[in-house]
mmCIF file of C-alpha atoms in Angstrom:
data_model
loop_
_atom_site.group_PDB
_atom_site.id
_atom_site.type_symbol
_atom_site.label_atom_id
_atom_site.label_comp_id
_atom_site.label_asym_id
_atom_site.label_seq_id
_atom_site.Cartn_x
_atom_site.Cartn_y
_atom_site.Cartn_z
ATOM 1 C CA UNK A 56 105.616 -15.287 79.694
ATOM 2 C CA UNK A 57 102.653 -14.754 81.788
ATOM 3 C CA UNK A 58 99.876 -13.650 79.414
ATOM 4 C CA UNK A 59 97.764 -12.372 82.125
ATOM 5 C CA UNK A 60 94.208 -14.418 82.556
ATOM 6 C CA UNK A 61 92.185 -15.904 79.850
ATOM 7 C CA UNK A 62 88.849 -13.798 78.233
ATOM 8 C CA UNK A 63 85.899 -14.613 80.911
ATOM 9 C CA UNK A 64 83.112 -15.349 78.615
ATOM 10 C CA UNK A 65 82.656 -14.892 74.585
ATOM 11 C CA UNK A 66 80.155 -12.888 73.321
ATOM 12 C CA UNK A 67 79.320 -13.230 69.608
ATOM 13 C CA UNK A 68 77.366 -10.252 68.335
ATOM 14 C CA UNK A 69 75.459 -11.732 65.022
ATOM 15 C CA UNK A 70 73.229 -9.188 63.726
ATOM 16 C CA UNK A 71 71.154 -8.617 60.275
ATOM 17 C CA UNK A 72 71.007 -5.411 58.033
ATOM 18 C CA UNK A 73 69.069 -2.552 59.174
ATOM 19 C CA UNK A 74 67.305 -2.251 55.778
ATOM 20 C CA UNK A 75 68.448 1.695 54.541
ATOM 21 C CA UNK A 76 70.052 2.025 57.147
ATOM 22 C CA UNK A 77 73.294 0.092 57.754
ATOM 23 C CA UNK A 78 74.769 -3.318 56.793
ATOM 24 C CA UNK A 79 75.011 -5.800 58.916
ATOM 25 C CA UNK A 80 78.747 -5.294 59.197
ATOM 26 C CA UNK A 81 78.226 -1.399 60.024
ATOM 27 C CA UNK A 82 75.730 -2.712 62.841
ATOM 28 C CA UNK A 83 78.319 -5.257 64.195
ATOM 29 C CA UNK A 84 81.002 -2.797 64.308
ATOM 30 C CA UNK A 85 78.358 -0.504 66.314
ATOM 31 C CA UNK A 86 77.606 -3.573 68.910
ATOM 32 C CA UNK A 87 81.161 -4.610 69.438
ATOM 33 C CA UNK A 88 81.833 -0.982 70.691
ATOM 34 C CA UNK A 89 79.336 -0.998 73.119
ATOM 35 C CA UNK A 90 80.257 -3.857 74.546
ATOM 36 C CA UNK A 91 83.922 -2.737 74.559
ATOM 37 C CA UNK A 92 83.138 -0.292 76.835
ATOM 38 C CA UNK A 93 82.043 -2.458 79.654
ATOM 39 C CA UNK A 94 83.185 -5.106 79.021
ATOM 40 C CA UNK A 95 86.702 -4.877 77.341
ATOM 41 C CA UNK A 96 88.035 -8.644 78.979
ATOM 42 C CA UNK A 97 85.351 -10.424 77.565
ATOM 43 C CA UNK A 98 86.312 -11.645 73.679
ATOM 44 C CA UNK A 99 83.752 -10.248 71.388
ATOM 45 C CA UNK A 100 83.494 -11.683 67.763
ATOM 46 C CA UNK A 101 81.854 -9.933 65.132
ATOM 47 C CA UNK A 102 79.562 -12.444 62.826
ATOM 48 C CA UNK A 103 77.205 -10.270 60.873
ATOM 49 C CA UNK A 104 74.849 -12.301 59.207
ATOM 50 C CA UNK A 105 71.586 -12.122 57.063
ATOM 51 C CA UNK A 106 68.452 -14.838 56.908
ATOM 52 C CA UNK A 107 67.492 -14.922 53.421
ATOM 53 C CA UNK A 108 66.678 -10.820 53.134
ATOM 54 C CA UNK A 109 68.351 -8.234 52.509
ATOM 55 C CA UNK A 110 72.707 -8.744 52.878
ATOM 56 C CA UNK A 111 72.270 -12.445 51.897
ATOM 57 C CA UNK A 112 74.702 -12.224 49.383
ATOM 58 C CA UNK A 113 77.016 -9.954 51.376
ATOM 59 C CA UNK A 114 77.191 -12.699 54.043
ATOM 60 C CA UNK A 115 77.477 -15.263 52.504
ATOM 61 C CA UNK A 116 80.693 -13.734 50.571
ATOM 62 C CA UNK A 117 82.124 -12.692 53.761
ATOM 63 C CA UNK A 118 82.079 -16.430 54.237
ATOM 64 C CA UNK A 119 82.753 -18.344 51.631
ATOM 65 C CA UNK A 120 84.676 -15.835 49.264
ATOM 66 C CA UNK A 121 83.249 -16.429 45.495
ATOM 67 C CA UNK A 122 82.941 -13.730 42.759
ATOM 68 C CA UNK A 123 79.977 -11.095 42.226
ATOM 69 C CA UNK A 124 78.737 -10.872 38.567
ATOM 70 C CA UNK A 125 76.658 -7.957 37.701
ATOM 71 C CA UNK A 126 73.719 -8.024 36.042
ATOM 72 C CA UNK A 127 71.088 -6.262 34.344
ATOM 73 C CA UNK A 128 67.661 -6.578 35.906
ATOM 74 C CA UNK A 129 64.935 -4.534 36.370
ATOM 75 C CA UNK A 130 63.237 -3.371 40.097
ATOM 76 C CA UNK A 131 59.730 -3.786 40.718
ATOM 77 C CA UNK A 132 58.659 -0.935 38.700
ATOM 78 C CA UNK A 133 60.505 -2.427 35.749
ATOM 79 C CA UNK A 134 63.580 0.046 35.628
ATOM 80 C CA UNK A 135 66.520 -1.422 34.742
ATOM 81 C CA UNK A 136 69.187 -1.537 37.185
ATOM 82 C CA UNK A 137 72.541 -3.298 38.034
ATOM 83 C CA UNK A 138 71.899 -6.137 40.259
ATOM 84 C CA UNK A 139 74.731 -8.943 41.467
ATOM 85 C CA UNK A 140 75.001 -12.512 41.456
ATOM 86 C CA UNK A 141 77.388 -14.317 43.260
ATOM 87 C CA UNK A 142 79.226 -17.517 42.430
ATOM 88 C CA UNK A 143 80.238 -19.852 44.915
ATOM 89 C CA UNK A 144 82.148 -22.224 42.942
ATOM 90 C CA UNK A 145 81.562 -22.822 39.128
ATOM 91 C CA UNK A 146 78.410 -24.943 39.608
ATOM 92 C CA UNK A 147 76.446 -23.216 42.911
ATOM 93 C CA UNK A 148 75.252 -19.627 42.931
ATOM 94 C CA UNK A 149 73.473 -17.317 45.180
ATOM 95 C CA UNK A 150 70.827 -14.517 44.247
ATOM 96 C CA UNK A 151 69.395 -12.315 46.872
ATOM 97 C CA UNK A 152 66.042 -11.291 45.666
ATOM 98 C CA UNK A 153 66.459 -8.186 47.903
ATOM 99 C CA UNK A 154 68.738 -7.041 45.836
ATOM 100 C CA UNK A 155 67.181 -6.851 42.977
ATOM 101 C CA UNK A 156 63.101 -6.436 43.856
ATOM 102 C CA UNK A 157 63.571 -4.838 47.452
ATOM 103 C CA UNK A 158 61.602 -2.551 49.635
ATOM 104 C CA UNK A 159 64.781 -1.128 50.044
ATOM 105 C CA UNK A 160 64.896 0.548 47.129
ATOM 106 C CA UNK A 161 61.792 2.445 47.070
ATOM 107 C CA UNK A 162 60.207 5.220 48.668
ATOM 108 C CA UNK A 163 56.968 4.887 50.375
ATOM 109 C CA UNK A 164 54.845 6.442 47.629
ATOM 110 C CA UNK A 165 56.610 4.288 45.163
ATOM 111 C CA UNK A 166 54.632 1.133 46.836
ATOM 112 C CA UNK A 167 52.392 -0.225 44.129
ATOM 113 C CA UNK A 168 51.727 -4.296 45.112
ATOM 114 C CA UNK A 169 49.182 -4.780 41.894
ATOM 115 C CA UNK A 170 51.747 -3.354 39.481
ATOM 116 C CA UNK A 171 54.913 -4.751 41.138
ATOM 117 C CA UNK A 172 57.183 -7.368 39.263
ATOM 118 C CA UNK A 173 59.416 -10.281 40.659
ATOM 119 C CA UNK A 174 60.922 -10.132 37.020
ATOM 120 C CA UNK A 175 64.396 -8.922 38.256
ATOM 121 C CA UNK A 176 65.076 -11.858 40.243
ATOM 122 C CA UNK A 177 63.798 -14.331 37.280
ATOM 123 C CA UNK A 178 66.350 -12.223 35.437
ATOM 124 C CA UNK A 179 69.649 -13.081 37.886
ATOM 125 C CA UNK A 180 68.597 -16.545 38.489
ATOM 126 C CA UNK A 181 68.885 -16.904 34.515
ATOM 127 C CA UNK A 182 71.870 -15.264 34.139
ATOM 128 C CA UNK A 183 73.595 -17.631 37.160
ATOM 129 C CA UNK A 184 72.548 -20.887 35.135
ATOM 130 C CA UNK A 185 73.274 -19.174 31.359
ATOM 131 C CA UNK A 186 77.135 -19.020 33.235
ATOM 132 C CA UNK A 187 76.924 -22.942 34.924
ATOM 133 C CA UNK A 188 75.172 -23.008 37.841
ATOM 134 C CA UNK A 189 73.026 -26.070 38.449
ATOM 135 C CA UNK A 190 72.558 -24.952 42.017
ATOM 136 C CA UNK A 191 71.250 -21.881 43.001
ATOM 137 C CA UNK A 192 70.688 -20.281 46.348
ATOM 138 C CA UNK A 193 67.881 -17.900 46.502
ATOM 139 C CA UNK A 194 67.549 -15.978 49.406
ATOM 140 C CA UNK A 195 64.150 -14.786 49.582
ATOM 141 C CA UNK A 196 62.984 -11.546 52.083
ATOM 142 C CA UNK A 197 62.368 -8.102 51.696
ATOM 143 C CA UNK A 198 60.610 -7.802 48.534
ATOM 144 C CA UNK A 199 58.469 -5.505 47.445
ATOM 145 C CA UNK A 200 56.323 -7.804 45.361
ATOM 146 C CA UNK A 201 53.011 -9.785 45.793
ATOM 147 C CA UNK A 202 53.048 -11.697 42.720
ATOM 148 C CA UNK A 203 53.526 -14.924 43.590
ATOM 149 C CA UNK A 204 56.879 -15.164 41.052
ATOM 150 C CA UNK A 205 54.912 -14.788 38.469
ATOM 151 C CA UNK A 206 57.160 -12.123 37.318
ATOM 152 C CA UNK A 207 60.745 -14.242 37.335
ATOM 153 C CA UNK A 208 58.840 -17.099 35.734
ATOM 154 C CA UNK A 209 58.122 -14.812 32.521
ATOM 155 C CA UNK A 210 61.554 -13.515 32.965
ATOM 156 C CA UNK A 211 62.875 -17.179 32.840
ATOM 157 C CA UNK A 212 60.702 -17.858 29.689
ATOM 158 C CA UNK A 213 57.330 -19.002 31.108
ATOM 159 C CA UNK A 214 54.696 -17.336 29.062
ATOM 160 C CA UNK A 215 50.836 -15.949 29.961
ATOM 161 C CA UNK A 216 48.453 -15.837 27.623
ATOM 162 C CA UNK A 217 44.411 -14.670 27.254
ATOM 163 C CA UNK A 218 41.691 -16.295 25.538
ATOM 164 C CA UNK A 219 43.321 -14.608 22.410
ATOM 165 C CA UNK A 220 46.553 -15.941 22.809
ATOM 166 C CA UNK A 221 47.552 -12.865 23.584
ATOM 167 C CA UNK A 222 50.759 -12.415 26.572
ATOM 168 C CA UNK A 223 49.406 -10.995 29.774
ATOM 169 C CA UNK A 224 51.921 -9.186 31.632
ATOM 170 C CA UNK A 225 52.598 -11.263 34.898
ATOM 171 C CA UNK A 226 51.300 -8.387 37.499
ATOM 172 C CA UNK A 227 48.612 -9.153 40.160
ATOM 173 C CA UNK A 228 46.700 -6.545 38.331
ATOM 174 C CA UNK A 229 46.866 -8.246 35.028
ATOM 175 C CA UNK A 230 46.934 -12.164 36.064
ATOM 176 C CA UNK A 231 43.120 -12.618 35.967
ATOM 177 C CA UNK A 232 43.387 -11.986 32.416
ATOM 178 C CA UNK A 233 45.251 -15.003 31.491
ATOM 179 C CA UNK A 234 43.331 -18.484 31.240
ATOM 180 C CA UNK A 235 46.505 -20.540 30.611
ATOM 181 C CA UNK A 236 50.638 -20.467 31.499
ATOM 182 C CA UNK A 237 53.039 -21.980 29.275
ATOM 183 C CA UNK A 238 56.073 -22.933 31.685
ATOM 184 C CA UNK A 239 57.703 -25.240 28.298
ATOM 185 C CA UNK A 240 60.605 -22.631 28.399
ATOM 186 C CA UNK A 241 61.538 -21.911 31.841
ATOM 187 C CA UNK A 242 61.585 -25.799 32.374
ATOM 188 C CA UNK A 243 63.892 -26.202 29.580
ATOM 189 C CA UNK A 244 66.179 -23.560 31.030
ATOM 190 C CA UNK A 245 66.037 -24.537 34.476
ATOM 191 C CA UNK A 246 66.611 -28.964 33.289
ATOM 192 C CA UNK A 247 68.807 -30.500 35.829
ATOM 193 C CA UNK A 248 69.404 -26.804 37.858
ATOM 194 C CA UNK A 249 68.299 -27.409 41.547
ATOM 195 C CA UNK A 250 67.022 -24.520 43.340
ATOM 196 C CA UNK A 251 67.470 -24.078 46.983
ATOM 197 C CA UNK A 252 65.291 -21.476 48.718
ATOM 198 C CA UNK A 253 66.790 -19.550 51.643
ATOM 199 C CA UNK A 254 63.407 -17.920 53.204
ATOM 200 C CA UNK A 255 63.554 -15.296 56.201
ATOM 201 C CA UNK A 256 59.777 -16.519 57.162
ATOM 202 C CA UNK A 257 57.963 -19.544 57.730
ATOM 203 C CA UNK A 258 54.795 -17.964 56.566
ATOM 204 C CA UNK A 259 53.013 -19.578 53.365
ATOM 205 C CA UNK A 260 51.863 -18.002 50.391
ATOM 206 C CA UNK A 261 48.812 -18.371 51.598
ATOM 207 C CA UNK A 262 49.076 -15.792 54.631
ATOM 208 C CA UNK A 263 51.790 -13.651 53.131
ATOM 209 C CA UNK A 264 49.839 -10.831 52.603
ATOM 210 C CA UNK A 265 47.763 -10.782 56.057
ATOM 211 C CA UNK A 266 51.540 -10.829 57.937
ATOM 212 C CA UNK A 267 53.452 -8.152 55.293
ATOM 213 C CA UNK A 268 51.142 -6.886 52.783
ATOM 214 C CA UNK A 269 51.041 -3.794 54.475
ATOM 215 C CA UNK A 270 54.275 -3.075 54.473
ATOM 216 C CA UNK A 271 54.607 -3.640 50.572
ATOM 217 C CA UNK A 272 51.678 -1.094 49.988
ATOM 218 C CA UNK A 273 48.800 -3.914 50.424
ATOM 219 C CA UNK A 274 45.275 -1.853 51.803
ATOM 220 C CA UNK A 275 42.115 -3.063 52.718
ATOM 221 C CA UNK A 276 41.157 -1.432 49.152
ATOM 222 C CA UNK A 277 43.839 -3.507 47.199
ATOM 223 C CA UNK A 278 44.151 -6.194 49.238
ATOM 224 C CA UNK A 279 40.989 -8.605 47.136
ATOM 225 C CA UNK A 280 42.811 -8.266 44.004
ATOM 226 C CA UNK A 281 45.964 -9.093 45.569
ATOM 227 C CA UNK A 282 44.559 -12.029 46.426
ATOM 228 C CA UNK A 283 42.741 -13.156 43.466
ATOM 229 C CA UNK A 284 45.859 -12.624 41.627
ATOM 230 C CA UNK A 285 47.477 -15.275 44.081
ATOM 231 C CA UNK A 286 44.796 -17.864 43.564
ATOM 232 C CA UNK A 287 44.448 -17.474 40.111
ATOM 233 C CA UNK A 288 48.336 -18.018 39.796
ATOM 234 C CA UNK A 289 47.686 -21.042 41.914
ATOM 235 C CA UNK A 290 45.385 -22.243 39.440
ATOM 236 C CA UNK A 291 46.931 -21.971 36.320
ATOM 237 C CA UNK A 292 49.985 -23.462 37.812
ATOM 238 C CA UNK A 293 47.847 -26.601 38.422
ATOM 239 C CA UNK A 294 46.529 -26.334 34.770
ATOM 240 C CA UNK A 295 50.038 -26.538 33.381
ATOM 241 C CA UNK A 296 50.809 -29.654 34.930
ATOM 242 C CA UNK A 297 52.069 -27.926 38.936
ATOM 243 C CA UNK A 298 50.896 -30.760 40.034
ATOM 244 C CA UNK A 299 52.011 -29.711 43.860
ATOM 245 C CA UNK A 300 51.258 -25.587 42.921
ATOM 246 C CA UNK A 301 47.682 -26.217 45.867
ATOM 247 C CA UNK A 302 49.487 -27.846 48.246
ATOM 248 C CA UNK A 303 52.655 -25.650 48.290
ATOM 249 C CA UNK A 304 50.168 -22.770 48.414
ATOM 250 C CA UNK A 305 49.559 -23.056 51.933
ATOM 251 C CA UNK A 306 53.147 -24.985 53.170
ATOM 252 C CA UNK A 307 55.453 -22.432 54.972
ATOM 253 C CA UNK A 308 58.155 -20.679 54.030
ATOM 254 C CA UNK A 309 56.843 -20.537 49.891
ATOM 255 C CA UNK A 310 55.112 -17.007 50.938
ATOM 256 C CA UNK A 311 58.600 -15.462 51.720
ATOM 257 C CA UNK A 312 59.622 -12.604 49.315
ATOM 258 C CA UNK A 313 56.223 -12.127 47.902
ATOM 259 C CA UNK A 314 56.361 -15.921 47.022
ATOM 260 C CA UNK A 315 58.790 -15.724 44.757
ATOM 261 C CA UNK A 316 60.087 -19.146 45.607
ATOM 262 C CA UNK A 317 56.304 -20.394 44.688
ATOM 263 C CA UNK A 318 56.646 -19.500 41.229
ATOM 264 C CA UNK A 319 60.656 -20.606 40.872
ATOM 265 C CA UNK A 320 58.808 -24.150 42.246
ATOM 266 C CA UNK A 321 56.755 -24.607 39.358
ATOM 267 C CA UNK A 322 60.011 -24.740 36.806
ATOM 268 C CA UNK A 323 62.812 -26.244 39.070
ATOM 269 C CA UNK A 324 63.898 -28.879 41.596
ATOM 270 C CA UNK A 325 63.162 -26.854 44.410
ATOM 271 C CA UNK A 326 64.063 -27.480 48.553
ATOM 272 C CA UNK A 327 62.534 -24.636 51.131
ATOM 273 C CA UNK A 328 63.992 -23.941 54.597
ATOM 274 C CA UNK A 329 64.902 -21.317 56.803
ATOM 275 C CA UNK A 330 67.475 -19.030 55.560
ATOM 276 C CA UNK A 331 68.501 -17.979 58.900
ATOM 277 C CA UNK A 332 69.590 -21.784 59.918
ATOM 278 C CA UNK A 333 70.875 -22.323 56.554
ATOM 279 C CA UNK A 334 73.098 -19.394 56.571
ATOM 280 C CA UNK A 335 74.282 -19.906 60.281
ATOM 281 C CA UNK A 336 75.218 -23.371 58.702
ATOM 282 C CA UNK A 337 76.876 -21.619 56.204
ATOM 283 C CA UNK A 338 79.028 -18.891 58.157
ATOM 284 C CA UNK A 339 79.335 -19.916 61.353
ATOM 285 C CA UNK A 340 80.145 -23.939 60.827
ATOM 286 C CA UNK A 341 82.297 -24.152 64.656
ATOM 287 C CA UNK A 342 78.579 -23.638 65.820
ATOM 288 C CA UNK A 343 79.820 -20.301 68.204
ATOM 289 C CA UNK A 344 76.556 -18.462 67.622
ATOM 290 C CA UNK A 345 74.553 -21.526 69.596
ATOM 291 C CA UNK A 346 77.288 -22.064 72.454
ATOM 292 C CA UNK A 347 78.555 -17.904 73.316
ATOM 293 C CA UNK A 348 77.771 -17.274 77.298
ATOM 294 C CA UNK A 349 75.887 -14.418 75.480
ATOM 295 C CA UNK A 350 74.635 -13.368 71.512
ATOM 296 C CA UNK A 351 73.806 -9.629 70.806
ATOM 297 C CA UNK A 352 71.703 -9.723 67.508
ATOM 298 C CA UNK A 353 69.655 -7.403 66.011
ATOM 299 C CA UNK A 354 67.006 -5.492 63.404
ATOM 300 C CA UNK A 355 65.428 -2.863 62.341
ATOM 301 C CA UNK A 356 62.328 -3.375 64.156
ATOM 302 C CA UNK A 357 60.924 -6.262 66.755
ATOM 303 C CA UNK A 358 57.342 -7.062 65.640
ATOM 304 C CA UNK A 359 55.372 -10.358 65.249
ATOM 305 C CA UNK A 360 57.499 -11.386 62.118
ATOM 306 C CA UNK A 361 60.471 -11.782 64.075
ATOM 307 C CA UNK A 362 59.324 -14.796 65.427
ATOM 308 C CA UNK A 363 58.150 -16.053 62.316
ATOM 309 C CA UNK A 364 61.896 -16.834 60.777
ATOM 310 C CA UNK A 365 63.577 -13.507 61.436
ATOM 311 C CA UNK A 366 67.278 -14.017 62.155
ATOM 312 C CA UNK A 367 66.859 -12.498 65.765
ATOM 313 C CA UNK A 368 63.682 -14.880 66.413
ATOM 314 C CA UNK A 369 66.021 -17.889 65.124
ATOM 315 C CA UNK A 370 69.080 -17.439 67.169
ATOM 316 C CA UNK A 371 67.128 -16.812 70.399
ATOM 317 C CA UNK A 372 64.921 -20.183 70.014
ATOM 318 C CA UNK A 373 68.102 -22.084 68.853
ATOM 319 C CA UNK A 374 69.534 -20.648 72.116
ATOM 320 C CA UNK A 375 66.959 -21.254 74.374
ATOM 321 C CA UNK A 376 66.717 -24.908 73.738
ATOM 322 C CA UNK A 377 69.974 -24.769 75.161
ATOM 323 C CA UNK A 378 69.379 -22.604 78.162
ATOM 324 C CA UNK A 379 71.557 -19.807 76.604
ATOM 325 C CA UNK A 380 70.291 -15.860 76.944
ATOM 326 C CA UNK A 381 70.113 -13.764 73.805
ATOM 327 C CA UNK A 382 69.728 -10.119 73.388
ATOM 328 C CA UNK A 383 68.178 -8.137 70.885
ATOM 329 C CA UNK A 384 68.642 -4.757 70.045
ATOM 330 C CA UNK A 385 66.575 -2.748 67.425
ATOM 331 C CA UNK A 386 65.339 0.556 66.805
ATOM 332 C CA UNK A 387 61.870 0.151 67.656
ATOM 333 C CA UNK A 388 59.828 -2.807 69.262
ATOM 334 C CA UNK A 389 56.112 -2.888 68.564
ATOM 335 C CA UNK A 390 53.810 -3.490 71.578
ATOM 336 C CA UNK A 391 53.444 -6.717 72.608
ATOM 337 C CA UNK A 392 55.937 -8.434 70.035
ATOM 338 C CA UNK A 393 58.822 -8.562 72.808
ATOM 339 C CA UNK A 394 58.630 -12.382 74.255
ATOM 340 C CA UNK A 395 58.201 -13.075 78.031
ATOM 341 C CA UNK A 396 61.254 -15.101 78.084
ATOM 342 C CA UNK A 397 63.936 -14.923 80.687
ATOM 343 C CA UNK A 398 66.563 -15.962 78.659
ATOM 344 C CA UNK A 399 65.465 -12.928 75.825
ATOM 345 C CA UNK A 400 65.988 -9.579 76.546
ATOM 346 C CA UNK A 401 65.197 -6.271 74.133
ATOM 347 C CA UNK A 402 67.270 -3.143 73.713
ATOM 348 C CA UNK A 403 66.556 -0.071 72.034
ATOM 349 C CA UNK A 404 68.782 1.703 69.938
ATOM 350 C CA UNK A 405 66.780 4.694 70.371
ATOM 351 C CA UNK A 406 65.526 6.732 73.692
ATOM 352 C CA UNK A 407 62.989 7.550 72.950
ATOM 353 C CA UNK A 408 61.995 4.517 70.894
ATOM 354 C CA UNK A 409 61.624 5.983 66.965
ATOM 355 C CA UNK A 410 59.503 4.986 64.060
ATOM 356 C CA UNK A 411 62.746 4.469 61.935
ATOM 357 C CA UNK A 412 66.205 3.493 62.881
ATOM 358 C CA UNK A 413 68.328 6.196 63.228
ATOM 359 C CA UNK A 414 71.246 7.203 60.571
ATOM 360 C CA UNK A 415 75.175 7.947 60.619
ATOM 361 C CA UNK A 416 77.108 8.085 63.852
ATOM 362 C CA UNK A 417 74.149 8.488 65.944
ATOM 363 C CA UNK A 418 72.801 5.069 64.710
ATOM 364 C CA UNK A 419 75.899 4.110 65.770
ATOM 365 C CA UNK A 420 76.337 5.365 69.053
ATOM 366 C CA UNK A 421 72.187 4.146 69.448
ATOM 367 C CA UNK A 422 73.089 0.794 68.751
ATOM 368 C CA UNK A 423 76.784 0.845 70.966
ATOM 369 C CA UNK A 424 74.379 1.747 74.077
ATOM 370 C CA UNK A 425 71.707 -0.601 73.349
ATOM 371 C CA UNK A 426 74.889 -2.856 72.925
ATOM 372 C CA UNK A 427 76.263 -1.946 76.376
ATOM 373 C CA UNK A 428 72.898 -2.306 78.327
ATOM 374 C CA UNK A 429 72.596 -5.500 76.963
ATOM 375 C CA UNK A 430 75.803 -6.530 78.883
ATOM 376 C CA UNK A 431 75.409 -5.263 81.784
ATOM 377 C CA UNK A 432 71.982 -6.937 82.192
ATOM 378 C CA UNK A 433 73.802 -10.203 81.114
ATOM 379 C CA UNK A 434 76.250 -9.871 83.368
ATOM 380 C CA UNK A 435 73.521 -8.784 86.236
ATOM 381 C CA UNK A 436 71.585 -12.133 85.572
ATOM 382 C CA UNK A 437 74.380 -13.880 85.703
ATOM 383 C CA UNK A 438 75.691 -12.776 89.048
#
């Protein structure tokens, strides 16, 4: 039978959450209509993905299958919630700090950095090695916290006390009052467990709050206790016997998610790395996302931390290494973040360009255009 010829090209559309918004699987189905529509011989395959932040966990279970376990945690305000774990296999877990401390689930007025708690994520990493675990993935990105995870390390048992011996609570408001840590219980409960840190940015703890402080509620009026809650942290790490706590202060990708991973450090066997080319490892092991004629992926917004470990930012410098184009398609771009590269066009989903993605069917329809241009430039350039 003559089947008529084969597809011309492949284009793999691999895009991350639009935080709010959509999932990265709602996104993907948006793209792959758009470029449907001009270009229906071309096979398109759908890999939505995530680089640490927010869909981590749905990602990686798209991948690798596993079972969620709910779990009681509490947000960055300290209300409890239901969270999820997820279980790879009986001794490797995944927690998505996201999903437990994330912007995502506050308003703007809810923003309060100096009162803020990385507790909740303490909390699901405990409950993933009360159940087995002795490795566990922590994707770190799109926290609402500062605190260095100083919160999870009191939820995992460490303890911060005053002069009195007194507990401090483990806020950036409240950390100057202790003058010692006792990490004897988290270290117990974390013996043997290796923790693996999936991080969306390469930033350290160090400049975390100068590249997304502001968007976690960090002002020029806040912003010195904020960081004299950091150093302090830093110090009384040290005094507990954190013998690395100065040095991984300033070594990239421990300021992801608030530095959550910083504080996790302190108690466990603990690896950093990008979670974008860990995850790509992950879900996409034939390696399609780095050898597609073309990759349509995409975010909420294109600004200077997209190039700092974003997923979009990732795939295109993977790409271009190998002379490959990539397009990107988000809702807004700020001026002067778009890259000069050739190979690395941008697409709005919006005309014009919003200050927040836009919702339901006209987000999709937005992104299924943005989708579309980005073919038909692709397919101009490579005339």
């Amino acid at each position: 039978m003559n089947r008529g010829p084969a597809p011309a090209a492949e284009i793999v559309v691999a895009p991350n959450c639009m935080r709010g918004y959509a999932s990265a699987a709602e996104v993907a189905a948006a793209l792959i209509t758009g470029v449907r529509r001009v270009r229906p011989r071309v096979r398109a395959v759908a890999r939505p993905l995530a680089d640490g932040g927010d869909g981590t966990l749905d990602a990686l279970y798209a991948a690798c299958g596993g079972v969620r376990h709910p779990v009681e945690a509490v947000d960055v305000l300290g209300r409890t919630r239901k969270a999820h774990w997820l279980a790879l296999d009986p001794r490797t877990a995944a927690v998505e700090t996201a999903g437990v401390c994330g912007l995502g689930a506050l308003r703007p007025r809810e923003l309060r950095p100096l009162r803020a708690t990385s507790a909740g994520a303490g909390q699901a990493v405990a409950a993933a090695v009360e159940a087995g675990a002795t490795t566990v993935l922590v994707g770190l990105g799109g926290t609402a916290v500062v605190d260095g995870g100083a919160g999870a390390l009191a939820a995992l048992g460490a303890r911060f006390l005053d002069r009195d011996g007194h507990e401090v609570e483990p806020v950036p408001e409240r950390l100057p009052d202790a003058v010692r840590v006792d990490l004897s219980a988290a270290r117990r409960l974390l013996e043997g467990v290796t923790v693996r840190l999936l991080a969306d940015v390469r930033t350290p703890l160090s400049g975390n709050l100068d590249s997304f402080g502001a968007q976690k509620g960090v002002t020029a009026e806040n912003r010195p206790a904020a960081v004299r809650a950091l150093q302090h942290l830093t110090s009384l790490l040290g005094q507990a016997g954190d013998l690395t706590a100065a040095d991984r202060f300033r070594t990239p990708w421990f300021g992801a998610g608030g530095g959550i991973g910083f504080g996790l450090s302190a108690v466990a066997a603990t690896t950093a790395e990008s979670g974008t080319e860990a995850l790509l490892d992950i879900t996409d092991p034939g390696g399609s996302i780095g050898t597609a004629a073309l990759v349509i992926t995409a975010e909420g917004a294109i600004d200077p931390g997209t190039w700092q470990g974003k997923l979009p930012g990732t795939i295109a410098r993977l790409r271009r290494d190998r002379g490959l184009p990539t397009a990107m398609v988000a809702a807004r771009a700020e001026a002067g973040a778009a890259t000069a590269d050739p190979l690395v066009t941008v697409h709005l989903a919006a005309d014009p360009p919003l200050d927040a993605p836009l919702v339901g069917p006209a987000l999709h329809e937005g992104l299924a255009r943005a989708a579309a241009a980005a073919c038909r430039t692709w397919a101009v350039a490579a005339a």
